[in-house]
Every structure is written in structure tokens, then in C-alpha cells.
mmCIF file of C-alpha atoms in Angstrom:
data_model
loop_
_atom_site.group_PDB
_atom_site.id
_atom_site.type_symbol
_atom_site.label_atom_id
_atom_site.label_comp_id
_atom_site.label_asym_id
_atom_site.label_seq_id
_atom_site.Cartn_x
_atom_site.Cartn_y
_atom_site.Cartn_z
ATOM 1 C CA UNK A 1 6.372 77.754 17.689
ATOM 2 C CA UNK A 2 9.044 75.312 18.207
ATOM 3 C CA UNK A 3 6.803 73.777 21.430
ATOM 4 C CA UNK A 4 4.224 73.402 18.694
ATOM 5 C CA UNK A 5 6.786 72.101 15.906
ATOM 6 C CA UNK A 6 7.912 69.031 18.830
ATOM 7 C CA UNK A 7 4.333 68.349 19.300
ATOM 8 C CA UNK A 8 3.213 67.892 16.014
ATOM 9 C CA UNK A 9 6.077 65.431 15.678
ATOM 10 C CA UNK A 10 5.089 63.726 18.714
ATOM 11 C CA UNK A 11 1.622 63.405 17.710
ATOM 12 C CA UNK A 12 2.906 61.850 14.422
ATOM 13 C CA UNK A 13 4.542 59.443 16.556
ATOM 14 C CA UNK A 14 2.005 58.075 18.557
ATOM 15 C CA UNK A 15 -0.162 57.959 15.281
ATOM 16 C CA UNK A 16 2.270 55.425 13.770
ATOM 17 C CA UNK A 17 3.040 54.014 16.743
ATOM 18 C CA UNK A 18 -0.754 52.676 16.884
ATOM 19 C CA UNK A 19 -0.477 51.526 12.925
ATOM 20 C CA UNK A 20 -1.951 48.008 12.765
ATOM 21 C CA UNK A 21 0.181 47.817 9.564
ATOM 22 C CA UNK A 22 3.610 47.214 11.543
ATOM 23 C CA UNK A 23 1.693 45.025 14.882
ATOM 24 C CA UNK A 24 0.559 43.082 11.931
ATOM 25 C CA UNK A 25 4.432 42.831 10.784
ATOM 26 C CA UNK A 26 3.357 44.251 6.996
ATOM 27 C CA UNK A 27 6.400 46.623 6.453
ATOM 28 C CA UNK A 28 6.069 47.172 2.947
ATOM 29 C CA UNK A 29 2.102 49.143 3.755
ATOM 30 C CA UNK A 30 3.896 50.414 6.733
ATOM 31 C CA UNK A 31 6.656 52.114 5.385
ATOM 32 C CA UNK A 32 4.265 54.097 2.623
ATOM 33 C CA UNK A 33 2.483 55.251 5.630
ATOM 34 C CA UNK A 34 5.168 55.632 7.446
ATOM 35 C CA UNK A 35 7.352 57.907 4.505
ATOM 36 C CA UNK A 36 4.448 60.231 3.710
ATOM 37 C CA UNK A 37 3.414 61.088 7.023
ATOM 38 C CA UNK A 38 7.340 61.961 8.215
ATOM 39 C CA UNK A 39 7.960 64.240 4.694
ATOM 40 C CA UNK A 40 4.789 65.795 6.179
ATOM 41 C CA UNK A 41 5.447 66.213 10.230
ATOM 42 C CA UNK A 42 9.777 67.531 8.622
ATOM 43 C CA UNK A 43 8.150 69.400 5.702
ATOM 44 C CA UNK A 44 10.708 67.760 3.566
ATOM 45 C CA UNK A 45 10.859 66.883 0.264
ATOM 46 C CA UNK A 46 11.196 63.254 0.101
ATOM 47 C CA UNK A 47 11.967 60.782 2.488
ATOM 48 C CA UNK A 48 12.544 56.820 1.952
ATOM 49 C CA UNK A 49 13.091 53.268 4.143
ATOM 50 C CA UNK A 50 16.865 51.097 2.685
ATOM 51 C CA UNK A 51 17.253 47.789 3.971
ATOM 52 C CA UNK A 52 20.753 45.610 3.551
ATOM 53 C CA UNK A 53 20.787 42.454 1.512
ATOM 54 C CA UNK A 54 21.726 39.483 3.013
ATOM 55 C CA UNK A 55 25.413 40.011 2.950
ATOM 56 C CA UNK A 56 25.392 44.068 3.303
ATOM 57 C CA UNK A 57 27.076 44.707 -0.735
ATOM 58 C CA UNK A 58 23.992 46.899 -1.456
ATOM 59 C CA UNK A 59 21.325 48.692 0.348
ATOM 60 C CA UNK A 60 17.765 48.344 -1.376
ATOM 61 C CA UNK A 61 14.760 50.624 -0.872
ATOM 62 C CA UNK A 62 11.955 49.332 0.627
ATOM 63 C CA UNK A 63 9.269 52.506 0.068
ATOM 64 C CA UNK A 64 10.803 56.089 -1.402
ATOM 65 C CA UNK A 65 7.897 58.675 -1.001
ATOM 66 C CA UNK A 66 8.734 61.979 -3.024
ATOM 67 C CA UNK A 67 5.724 64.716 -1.779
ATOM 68 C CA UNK A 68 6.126 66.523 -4.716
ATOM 69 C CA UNK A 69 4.357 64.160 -6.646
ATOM 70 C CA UNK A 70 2.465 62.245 -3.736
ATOM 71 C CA UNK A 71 4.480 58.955 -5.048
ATOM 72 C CA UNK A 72 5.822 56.055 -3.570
ATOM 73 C CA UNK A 73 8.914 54.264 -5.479
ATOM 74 C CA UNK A 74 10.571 50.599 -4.354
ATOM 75 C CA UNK A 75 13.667 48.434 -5.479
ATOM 76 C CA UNK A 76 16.305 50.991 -6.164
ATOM 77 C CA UNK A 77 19.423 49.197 -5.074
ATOM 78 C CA UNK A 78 22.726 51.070 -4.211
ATOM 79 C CA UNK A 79 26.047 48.725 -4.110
ATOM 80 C CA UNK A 80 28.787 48.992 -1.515
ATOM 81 C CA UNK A 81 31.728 48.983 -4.017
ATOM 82 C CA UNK A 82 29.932 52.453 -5.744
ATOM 83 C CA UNK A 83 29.256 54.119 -3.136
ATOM 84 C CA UNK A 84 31.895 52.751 -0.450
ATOM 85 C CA UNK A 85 32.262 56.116 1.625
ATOM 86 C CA UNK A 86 28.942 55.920 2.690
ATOM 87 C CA UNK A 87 28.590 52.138 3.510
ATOM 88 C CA UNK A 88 32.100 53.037 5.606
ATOM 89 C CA UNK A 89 30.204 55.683 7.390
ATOM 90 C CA UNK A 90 27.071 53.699 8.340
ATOM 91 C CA UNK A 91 29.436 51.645 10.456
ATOM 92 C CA UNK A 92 31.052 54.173 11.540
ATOM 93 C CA UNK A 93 29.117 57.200 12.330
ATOM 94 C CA UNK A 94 25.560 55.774 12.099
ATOM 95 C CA UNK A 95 23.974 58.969 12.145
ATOM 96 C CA UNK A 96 24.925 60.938 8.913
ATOM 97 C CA UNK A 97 23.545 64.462 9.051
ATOM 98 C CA UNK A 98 24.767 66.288 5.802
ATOM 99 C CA UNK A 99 23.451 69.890 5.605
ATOM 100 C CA UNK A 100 25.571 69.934 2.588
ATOM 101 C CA UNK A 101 25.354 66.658 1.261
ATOM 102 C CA UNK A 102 27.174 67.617 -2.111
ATOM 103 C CA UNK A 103 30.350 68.159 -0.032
ATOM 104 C CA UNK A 104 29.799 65.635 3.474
ATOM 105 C CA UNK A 105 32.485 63.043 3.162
ATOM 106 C CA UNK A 106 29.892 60.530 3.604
ATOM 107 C CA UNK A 107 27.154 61.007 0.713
ATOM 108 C CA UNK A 108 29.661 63.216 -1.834
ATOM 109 C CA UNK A 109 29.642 60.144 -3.434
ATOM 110 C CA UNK A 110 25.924 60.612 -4.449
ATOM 111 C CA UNK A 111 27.036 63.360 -5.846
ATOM 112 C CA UNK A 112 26.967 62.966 -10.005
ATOM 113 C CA UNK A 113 24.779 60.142 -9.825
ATOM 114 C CA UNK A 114 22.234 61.002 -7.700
ATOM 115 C CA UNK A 115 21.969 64.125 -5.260
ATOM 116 C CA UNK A 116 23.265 66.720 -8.541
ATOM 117 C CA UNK A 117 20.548 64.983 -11.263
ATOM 118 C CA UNK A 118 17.686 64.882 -8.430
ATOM 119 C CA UNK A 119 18.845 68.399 -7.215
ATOM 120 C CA UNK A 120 19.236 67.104 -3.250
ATOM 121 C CA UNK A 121 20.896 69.303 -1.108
ATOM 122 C CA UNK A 122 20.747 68.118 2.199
ATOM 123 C CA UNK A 123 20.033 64.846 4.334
ATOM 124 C CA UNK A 124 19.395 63.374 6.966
ATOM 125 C CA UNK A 125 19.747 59.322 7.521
ATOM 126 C CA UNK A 126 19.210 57.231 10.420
ATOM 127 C CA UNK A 127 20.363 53.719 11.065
ATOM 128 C CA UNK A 128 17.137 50.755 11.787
ATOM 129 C CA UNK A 129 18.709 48.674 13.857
ATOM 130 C CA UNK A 130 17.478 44.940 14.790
ATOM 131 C CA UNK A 131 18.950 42.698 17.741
ATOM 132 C CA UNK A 132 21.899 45.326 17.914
ATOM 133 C CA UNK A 133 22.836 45.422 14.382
ATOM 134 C CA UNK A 134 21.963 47.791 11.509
ATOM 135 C CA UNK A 135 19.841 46.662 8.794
ATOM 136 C CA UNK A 136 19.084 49.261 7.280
ATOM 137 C CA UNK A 137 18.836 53.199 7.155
ATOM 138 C CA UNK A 138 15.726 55.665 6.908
ATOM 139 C CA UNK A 139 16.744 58.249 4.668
ATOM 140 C CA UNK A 140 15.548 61.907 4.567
ATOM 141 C CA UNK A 141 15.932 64.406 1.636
ATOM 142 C CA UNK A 142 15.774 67.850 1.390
ATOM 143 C CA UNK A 143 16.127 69.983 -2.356
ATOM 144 C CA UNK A 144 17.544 73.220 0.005
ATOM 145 C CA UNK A 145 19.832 73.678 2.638
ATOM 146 C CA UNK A 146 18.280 72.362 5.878
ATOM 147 C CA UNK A 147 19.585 72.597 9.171
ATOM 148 C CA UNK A 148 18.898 69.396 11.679
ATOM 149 C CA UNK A 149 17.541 70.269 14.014
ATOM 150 C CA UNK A 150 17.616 67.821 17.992
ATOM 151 C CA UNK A 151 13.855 67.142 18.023
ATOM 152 C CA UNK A 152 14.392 66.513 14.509
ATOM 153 C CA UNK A 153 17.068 63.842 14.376
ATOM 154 C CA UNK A 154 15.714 62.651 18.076
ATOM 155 C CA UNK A 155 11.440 62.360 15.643
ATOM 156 C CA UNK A 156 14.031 60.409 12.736
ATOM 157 C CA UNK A 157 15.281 57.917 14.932
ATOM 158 C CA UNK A 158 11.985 57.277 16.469
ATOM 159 C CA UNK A 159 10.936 56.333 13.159
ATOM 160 C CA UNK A 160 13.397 54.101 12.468
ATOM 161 C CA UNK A 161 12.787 52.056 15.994
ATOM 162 C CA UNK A 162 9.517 51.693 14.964
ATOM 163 C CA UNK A 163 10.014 50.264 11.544
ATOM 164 C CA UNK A 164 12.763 48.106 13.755
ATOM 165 C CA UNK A 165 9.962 47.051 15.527
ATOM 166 C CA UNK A 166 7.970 46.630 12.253
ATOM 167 C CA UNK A 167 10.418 44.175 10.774
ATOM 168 C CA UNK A 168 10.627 42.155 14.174
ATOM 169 C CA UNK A 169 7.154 41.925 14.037
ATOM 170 C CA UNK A 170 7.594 40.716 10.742
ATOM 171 C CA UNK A 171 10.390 38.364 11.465
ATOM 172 C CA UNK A 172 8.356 36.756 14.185
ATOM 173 C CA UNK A 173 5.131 36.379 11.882
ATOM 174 C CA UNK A 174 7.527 34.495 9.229
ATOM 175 C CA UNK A 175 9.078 32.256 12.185
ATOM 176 C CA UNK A 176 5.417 31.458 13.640
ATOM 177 C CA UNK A 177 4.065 30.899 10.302
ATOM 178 C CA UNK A 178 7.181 28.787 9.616
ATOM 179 C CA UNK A 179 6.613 27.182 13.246
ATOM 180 C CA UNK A 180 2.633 26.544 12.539
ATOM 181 C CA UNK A 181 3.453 25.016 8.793
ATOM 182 C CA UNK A 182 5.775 22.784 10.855
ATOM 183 C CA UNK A 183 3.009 21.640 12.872
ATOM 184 C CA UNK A 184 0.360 21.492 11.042
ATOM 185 C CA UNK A 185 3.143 19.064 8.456
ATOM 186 C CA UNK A 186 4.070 17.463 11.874
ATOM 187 C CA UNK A 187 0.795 16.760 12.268
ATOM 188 C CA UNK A 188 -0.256 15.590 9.326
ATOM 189 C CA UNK A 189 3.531 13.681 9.557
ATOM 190 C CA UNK A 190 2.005 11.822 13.502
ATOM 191 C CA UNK A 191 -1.386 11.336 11.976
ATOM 192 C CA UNK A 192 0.393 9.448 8.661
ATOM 193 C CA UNK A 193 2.585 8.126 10.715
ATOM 194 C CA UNK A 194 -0.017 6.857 12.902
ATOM 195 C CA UNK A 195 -1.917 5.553 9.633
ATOM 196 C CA UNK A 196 1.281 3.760 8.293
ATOM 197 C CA UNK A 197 1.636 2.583 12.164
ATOM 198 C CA UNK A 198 -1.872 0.950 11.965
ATOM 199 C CA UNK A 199 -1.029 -0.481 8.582
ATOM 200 C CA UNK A 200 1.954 -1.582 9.427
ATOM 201 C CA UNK A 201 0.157 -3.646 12.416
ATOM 202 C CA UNK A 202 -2.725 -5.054 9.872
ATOM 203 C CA UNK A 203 0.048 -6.082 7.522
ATOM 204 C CA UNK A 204 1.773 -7.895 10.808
ATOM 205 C CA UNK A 205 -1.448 -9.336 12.293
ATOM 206 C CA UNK A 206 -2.540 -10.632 8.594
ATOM 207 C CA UNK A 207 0.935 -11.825 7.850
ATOM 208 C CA UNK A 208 0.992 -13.384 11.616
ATOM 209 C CA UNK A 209 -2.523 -15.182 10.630
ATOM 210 C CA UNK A 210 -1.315 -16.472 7.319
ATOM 211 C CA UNK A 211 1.745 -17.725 9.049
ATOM 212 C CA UNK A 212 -1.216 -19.649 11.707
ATOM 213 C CA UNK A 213 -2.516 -20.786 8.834
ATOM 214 C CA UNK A 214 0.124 -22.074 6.597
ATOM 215 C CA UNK A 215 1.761 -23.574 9.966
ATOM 216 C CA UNK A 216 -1.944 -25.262 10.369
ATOM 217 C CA UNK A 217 -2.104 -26.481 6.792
ATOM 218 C CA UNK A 218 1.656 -27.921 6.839
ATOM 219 C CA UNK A 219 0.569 -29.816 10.058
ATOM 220 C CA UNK A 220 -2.785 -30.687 8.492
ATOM 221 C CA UNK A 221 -0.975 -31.588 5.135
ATOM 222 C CA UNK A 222 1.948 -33.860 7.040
ATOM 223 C CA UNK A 223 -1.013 -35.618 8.426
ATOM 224 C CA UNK A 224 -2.806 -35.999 5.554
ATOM 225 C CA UNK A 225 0.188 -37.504 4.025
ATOM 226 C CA UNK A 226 0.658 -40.048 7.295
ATOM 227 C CA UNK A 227 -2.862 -41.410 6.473
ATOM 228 C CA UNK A 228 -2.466 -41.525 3.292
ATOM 229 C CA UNK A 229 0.662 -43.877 3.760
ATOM 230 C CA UNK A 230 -1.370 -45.555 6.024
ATOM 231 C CA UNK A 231 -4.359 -45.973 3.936
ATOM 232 C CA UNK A 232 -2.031 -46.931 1.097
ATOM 233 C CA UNK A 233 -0.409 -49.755 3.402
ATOM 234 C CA UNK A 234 -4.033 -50.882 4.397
ATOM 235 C CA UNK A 235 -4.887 -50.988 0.897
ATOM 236 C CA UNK A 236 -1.713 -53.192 0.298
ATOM 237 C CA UNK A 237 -2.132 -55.279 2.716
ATOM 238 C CA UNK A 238 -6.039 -55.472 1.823
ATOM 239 C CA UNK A 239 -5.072 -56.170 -1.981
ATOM 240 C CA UNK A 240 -2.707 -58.888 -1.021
ATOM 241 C CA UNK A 241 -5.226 -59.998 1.554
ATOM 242 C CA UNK A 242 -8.089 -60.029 -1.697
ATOM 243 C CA UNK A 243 -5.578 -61.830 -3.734
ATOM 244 C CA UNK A 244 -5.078 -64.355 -1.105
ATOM 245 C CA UNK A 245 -8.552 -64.555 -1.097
ATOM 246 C CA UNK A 246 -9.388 -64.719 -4.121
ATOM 247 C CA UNK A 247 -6.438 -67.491 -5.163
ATOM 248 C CA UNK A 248 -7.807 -69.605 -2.161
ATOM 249 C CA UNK A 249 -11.733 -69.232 -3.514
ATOM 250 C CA UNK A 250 -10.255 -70.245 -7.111
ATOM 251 C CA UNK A 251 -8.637 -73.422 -5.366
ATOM 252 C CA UNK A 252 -11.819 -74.040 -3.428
ATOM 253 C CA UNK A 253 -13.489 -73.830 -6.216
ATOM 254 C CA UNK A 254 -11.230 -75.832 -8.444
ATOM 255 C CA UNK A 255 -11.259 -78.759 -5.762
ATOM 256 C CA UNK A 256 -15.169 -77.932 -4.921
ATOM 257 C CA UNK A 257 -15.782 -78.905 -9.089
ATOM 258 C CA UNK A 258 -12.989 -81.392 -8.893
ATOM 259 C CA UNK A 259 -15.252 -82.999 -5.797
ATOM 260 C CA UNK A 260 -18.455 -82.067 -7.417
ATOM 261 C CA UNK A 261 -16.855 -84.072 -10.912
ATOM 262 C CA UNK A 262 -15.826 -87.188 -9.101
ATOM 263 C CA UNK A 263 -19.179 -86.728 -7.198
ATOM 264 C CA UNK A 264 -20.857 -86.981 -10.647
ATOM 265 C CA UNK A 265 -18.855 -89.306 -12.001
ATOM 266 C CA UNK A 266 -19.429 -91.800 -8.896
ATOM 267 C CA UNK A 267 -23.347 -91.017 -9.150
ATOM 268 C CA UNK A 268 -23.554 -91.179 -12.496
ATOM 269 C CA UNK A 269 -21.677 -94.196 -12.420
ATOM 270 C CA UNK A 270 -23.741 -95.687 -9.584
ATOM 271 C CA UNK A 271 -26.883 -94.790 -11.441
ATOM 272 C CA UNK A 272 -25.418 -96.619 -14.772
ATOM 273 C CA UNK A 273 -24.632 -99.966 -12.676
ATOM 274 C CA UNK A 274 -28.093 -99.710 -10.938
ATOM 275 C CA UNK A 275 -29.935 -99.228 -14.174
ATOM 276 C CA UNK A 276 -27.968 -102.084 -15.832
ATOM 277 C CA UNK A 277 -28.313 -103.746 -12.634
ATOM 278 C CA UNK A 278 -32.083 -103.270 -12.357
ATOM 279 C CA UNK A 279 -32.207 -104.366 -16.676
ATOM 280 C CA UNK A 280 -30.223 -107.406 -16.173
ATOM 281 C CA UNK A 281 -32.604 -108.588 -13.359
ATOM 282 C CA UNK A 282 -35.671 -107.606 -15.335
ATOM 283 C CA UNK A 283 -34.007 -109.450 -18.163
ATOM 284 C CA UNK A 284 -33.276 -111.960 -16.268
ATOM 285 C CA UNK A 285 -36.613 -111.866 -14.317
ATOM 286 C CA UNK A 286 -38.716 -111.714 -17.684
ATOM 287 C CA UNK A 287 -36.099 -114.457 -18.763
ATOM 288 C CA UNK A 288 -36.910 -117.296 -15.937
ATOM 289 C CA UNK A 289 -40.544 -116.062 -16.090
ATOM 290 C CA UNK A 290 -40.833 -116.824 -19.855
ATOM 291 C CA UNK A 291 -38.304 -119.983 -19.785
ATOM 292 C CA UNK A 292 -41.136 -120.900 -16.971
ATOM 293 C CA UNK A 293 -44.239 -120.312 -19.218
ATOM 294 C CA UNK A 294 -42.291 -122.171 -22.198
ATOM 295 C CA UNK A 295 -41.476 -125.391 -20.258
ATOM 296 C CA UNK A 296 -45.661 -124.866 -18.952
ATOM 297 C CA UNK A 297 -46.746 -124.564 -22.326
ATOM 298 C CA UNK A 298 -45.004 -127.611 -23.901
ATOM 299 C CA UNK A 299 -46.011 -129.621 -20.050
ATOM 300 C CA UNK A 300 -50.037 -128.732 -21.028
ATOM 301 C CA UNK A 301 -48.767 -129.478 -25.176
ATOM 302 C CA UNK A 302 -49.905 -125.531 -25.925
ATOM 303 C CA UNK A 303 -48.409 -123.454 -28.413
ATOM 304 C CA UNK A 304 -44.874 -122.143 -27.862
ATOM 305 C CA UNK A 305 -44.305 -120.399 -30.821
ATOM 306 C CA UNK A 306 -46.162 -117.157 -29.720
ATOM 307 C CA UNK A 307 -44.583 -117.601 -26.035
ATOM 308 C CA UNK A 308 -40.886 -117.505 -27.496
ATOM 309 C CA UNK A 309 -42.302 -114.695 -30.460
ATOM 310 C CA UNK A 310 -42.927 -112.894 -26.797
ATOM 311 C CA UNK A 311 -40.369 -113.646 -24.936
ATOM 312 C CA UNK A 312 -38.187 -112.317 -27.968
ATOM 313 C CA UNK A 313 -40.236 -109.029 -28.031
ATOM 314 C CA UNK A 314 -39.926 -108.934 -24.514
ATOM 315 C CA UNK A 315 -36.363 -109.266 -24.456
ATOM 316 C CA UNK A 316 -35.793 -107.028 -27.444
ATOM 317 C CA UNK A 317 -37.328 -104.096 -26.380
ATOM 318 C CA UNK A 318 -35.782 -104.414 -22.697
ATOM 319 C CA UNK A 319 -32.429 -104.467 -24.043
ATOM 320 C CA UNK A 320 -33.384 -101.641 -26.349
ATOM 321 C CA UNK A 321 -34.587 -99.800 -23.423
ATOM 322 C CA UNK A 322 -31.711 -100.244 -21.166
ATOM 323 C CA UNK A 323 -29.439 -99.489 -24.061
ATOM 324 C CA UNK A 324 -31.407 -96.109 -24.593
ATOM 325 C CA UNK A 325 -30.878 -95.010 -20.405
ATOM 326 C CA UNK A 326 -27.340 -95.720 -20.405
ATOM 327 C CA UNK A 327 -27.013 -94.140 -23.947
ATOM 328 C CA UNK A 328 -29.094 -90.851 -22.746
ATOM 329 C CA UNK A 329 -26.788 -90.761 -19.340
ATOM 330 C CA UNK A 330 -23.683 -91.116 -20.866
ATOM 331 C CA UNK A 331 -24.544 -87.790 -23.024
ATOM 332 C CA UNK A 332 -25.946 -86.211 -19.856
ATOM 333 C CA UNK A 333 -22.618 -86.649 -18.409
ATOM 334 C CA UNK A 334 -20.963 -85.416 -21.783
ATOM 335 C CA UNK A 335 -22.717 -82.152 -21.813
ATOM 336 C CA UNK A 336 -22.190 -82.167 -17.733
ATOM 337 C CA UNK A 337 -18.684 -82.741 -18.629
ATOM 338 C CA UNK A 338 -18.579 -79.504 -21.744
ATOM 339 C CA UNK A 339 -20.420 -77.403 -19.006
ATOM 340 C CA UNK A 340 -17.748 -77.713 -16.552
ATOM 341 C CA UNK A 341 -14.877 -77.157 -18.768
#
């Protein structure tokens, strides 16, 4: 019977062994499985999985199965300065087997406030142990007097490597998921760097361009300016050239009317002595001719009443005449004069 007892603990092993549950680091599923199936392999009355906190003051449970009422219970948390014996012992004596726990120095403690009200008489804890130090402790419970048997504590501490394992398992998950977040943030930290890289060079190759440019337009601008200091000397020296111009055309044109007045003056002049010239001779012509015709007339005893009547016609209207061309030039010249002025 007791070949048959080790076996069926054995074959509970292997079947937790090969839980996905704890290769898939899930400790909390684990450890229900894990609870119900050891009360069942022990025939014990409850059994539970306590893990430290972080600085070992208190001991929390992770799954407590109780197969009297096919229950699982979490989060009870026991503190170090209540129940000190026991922490003591853990580092001590890992193994605690208490066929008596009322009265074992190391869960007596329990005693009022836990193993009397719950009516435990017996347990049997093992330490889980991680990288060489205890995390936690899996906890068995018995309401009679049990005996622990080899196999028994030998099947316990099984267990508790494999819930070890569990929470490496577990620990390892959380560090790869940790290490994947951190890549896939590193990542997206190279590829926005890389963006912010490639910005970075736009903004420099634009910036570098309008730096070309505004060194292009300064130099275009500078020589802008030179012609236009040029083209406002030119335009100087072409004004002052036009005035020069312009103050030498008055002056030719002063002394061009100046010669063009004296010029009139002289031919008008000329023309007035010609005319009077060309009267006095016609006077003087029409004069002889008449004094010639009077001295024939009185030589052949004719008339010479109607040759001096003509010769005073005559001689009226050519001094009339004359006296009308000089008058009509002189007022040519007048208005000729008005014109010019």
C-alpha cells in the first residue's frame, strides 16, 4: 500500500510537472491547480502557496485551497512582528513539520488566532526557494494529528521546486516582456530618432539654401546698389551735360535771333534805301522827263498847263506811293520786331 501511496504522489508530480500554467509563468492558475491536486494526492484538509513581500515583514497567500468546501482563498497576509517565532524558524529550520502544531515552538504562535478558531492540528510547510533564497513557503494543514511521513515531506518539497520554477518562469516572462517593451520603445525611439534625424537634415539643407540665397541676394543687392551709384553719376553728369546743352542752345539761339535781327534790320534797311532809291530816280526820272516835255511844249507854243497838271499828278501819287512802301515796311519790321520779343 505504501508502494502504491509513493506512486500516486509521483504520478501527481509528473501531472503538474507538465502544467502549461507554470511553463507559461501564470502562478496565480498554477497554484489553484497546484493546492487542490496536493490536498488530494496527502488527503489533507487544506493546503495553501505564501510568498514574502518585498522586504520579508509579512508573508501573503498566493492560493489557500480548503477541500472541504472545494474553495480557493488569496491575500491573507501574516506580519513578522505577530508571528515572529515562525518567521525565526523559516530561516532557521526551513522545514517546519509540526505534528502538534498547537504546541511546536514554531507555529504555537498560530495558536489563538488561527490554528484553535480553524481547528488545525497539524502541519506541514516547506520553504520555495528562488536563486538560493526563500521566498516563500507551501503550507499544508491537517484538522487531526498527522504524522509526516519521508515520501511525504520528500512529494511537499517537490511541489514547492516546481512553483520555484513557476515563479522563475514568471520572473523571466516579466523581464522579456520588460526587454521586448524596451525594444519595441527603442525602436520606435531609432525610427523617431531617425525621423527627427531626417528633419533635422531638411531643416539644415533648407536653412543652408536660404543662407545661398540671402548670400546671392546681398551680392546681387550690393551690385544693384553699385549701378545704381553709377547710373545716378551718369545721370549727373548727363543732367549737367543737358544743362550745358541746353544753356549753350539758349545762347545760340539768343545770338542766332540777335544775327537773324541785325540780319533784318540790314535787309530791311537795304530794302528801305533801294525803294527810296528806286522812288527818287523815278521821281527824278518822271521829273527830267516832264521838265523835258514842258520846255517841248512851250518850244512848239502848246499847252503847258495840262503837262505841269500831270507832272503834279505824277509826282503826287509817286511820292504817295513811296511814302506808303516805306510806311508798310516800317510796320512789317514793327510786328517782326513784337514777334521776336
Amino acid at each position: 500500500m505504501a508502494i502504491k501511496y509513493v506512486e500516486k504522489l509521483t504520478s501527481t508530480l509528473v501531472t503538474e510537472s507538465g502544467n502549461p500554467l507554470f511553463y507559461e509563468g501564470n502562478v496565480i492558475e498554477g497554484a489553484k491547480s497546484l493546492t487542490k491536486q496536493v490536498t488530494i494526492s496527502l488527503d489533507v484538509d487544506r493546503c495553501s502557496v505564501w510568498l514574502y513581500n518585498d522586504n520579508k515583514t509579512s508573508i501573503i497567500c498566493q492560493q489557500l485551497y480548503v477541500k472541504s468546501e472545494d474553495a480557493w482563498y488569496q491575500n491573507t497576509e501574516l506580519y513578522k512582528k505577530d508571528f515572529k517565532p515562525y518567521f525565526d524558524s523559516l530561516l532557521k529550520d526551513p522545514i517546519i513539520i509540526a505534528e502538534d502544531a498547537v504546541t511546536h515552538e514554531a507555529t504555537s504562535c498560530f495558536a489563538e488566532s488561527y490554528l484553535n478558531p480553524l481547528g488545525i492540528k497539524s502541519m506541514l510547510d516547506v520553504p520555495v526557494i528562488y536563486r538560493g533564497e526563500i521566498i516563500g513557503v507551501v503550507c499544508i494543514e491537517q484538522l487531526s494529528s498527522r504524522y509526516w511521513l519521508k515520501p511525504e515531506i520528500d512529494f511537499v518539497q517537490m511541489i514547492a521546486a516546481l512553483y520555484s520554477f513557476a515563479h522563475s518562469v514568471k520572473i523571466i516572462n516579466c523581464i522579456t516582456k520588460k526587454a521586448d517593451e524596451k525594444n519595441i520603445e527603442l525602436q520606435r525611439s531609432e525610427k523617431e530618432n531617425a525621423r527627427i534625424n531626417r528633419q533635422v537634415e531638411k531643416a539644415l539643407t533648407e536653412a543652408e539654401l536660404a543662407k545661398q540665397a540671402a548670400i546671392k541676394a546681398k551680392d546681387e543687392a550690393v551690385a544693384e546698389s553699385v549701378r545704381s551709384e553709377h547710373l545716378a553719376e551718369e545721370a549727373l553728369i548727363a543732367k549737367a551735360s543737358a544743362e550745358e546743352a541746353y544753356k549753350q542752345a539758349e545762347e545760340a539761339k539768343a545770338s542766332a535771333l540777335s544775327d537773324l535781327d541785325i540780319l533784318q534790320k540790314k535787309s530791311q534797311t537795304a530794302l528801305i534805301g533801294t525803294i527810296v532809291k528806286v522812288a527818287l530816280y523815278v521821281i527824278v526820272g518822271v521829273g527830267i522827263i516832264t521838265s523835258l516835255m514842258y520846255a517841248l511844249a512851250m518850244v512848239i507854243n502848246k499847252d503847258t498847263q495840262i503837262i505841269g497838271s500831270t507832272w503834279s499828278n505824277m509826282f503826287g501819287i509817286l511820292l504817295t506811293n513811296a511814302f506808303s512802301i516805306v510806311g508798310t515796311l516800317m510796320g512789317v519790321k514793327y510786328a517782326s520786331e513784337n514777334k521776336n520779343n
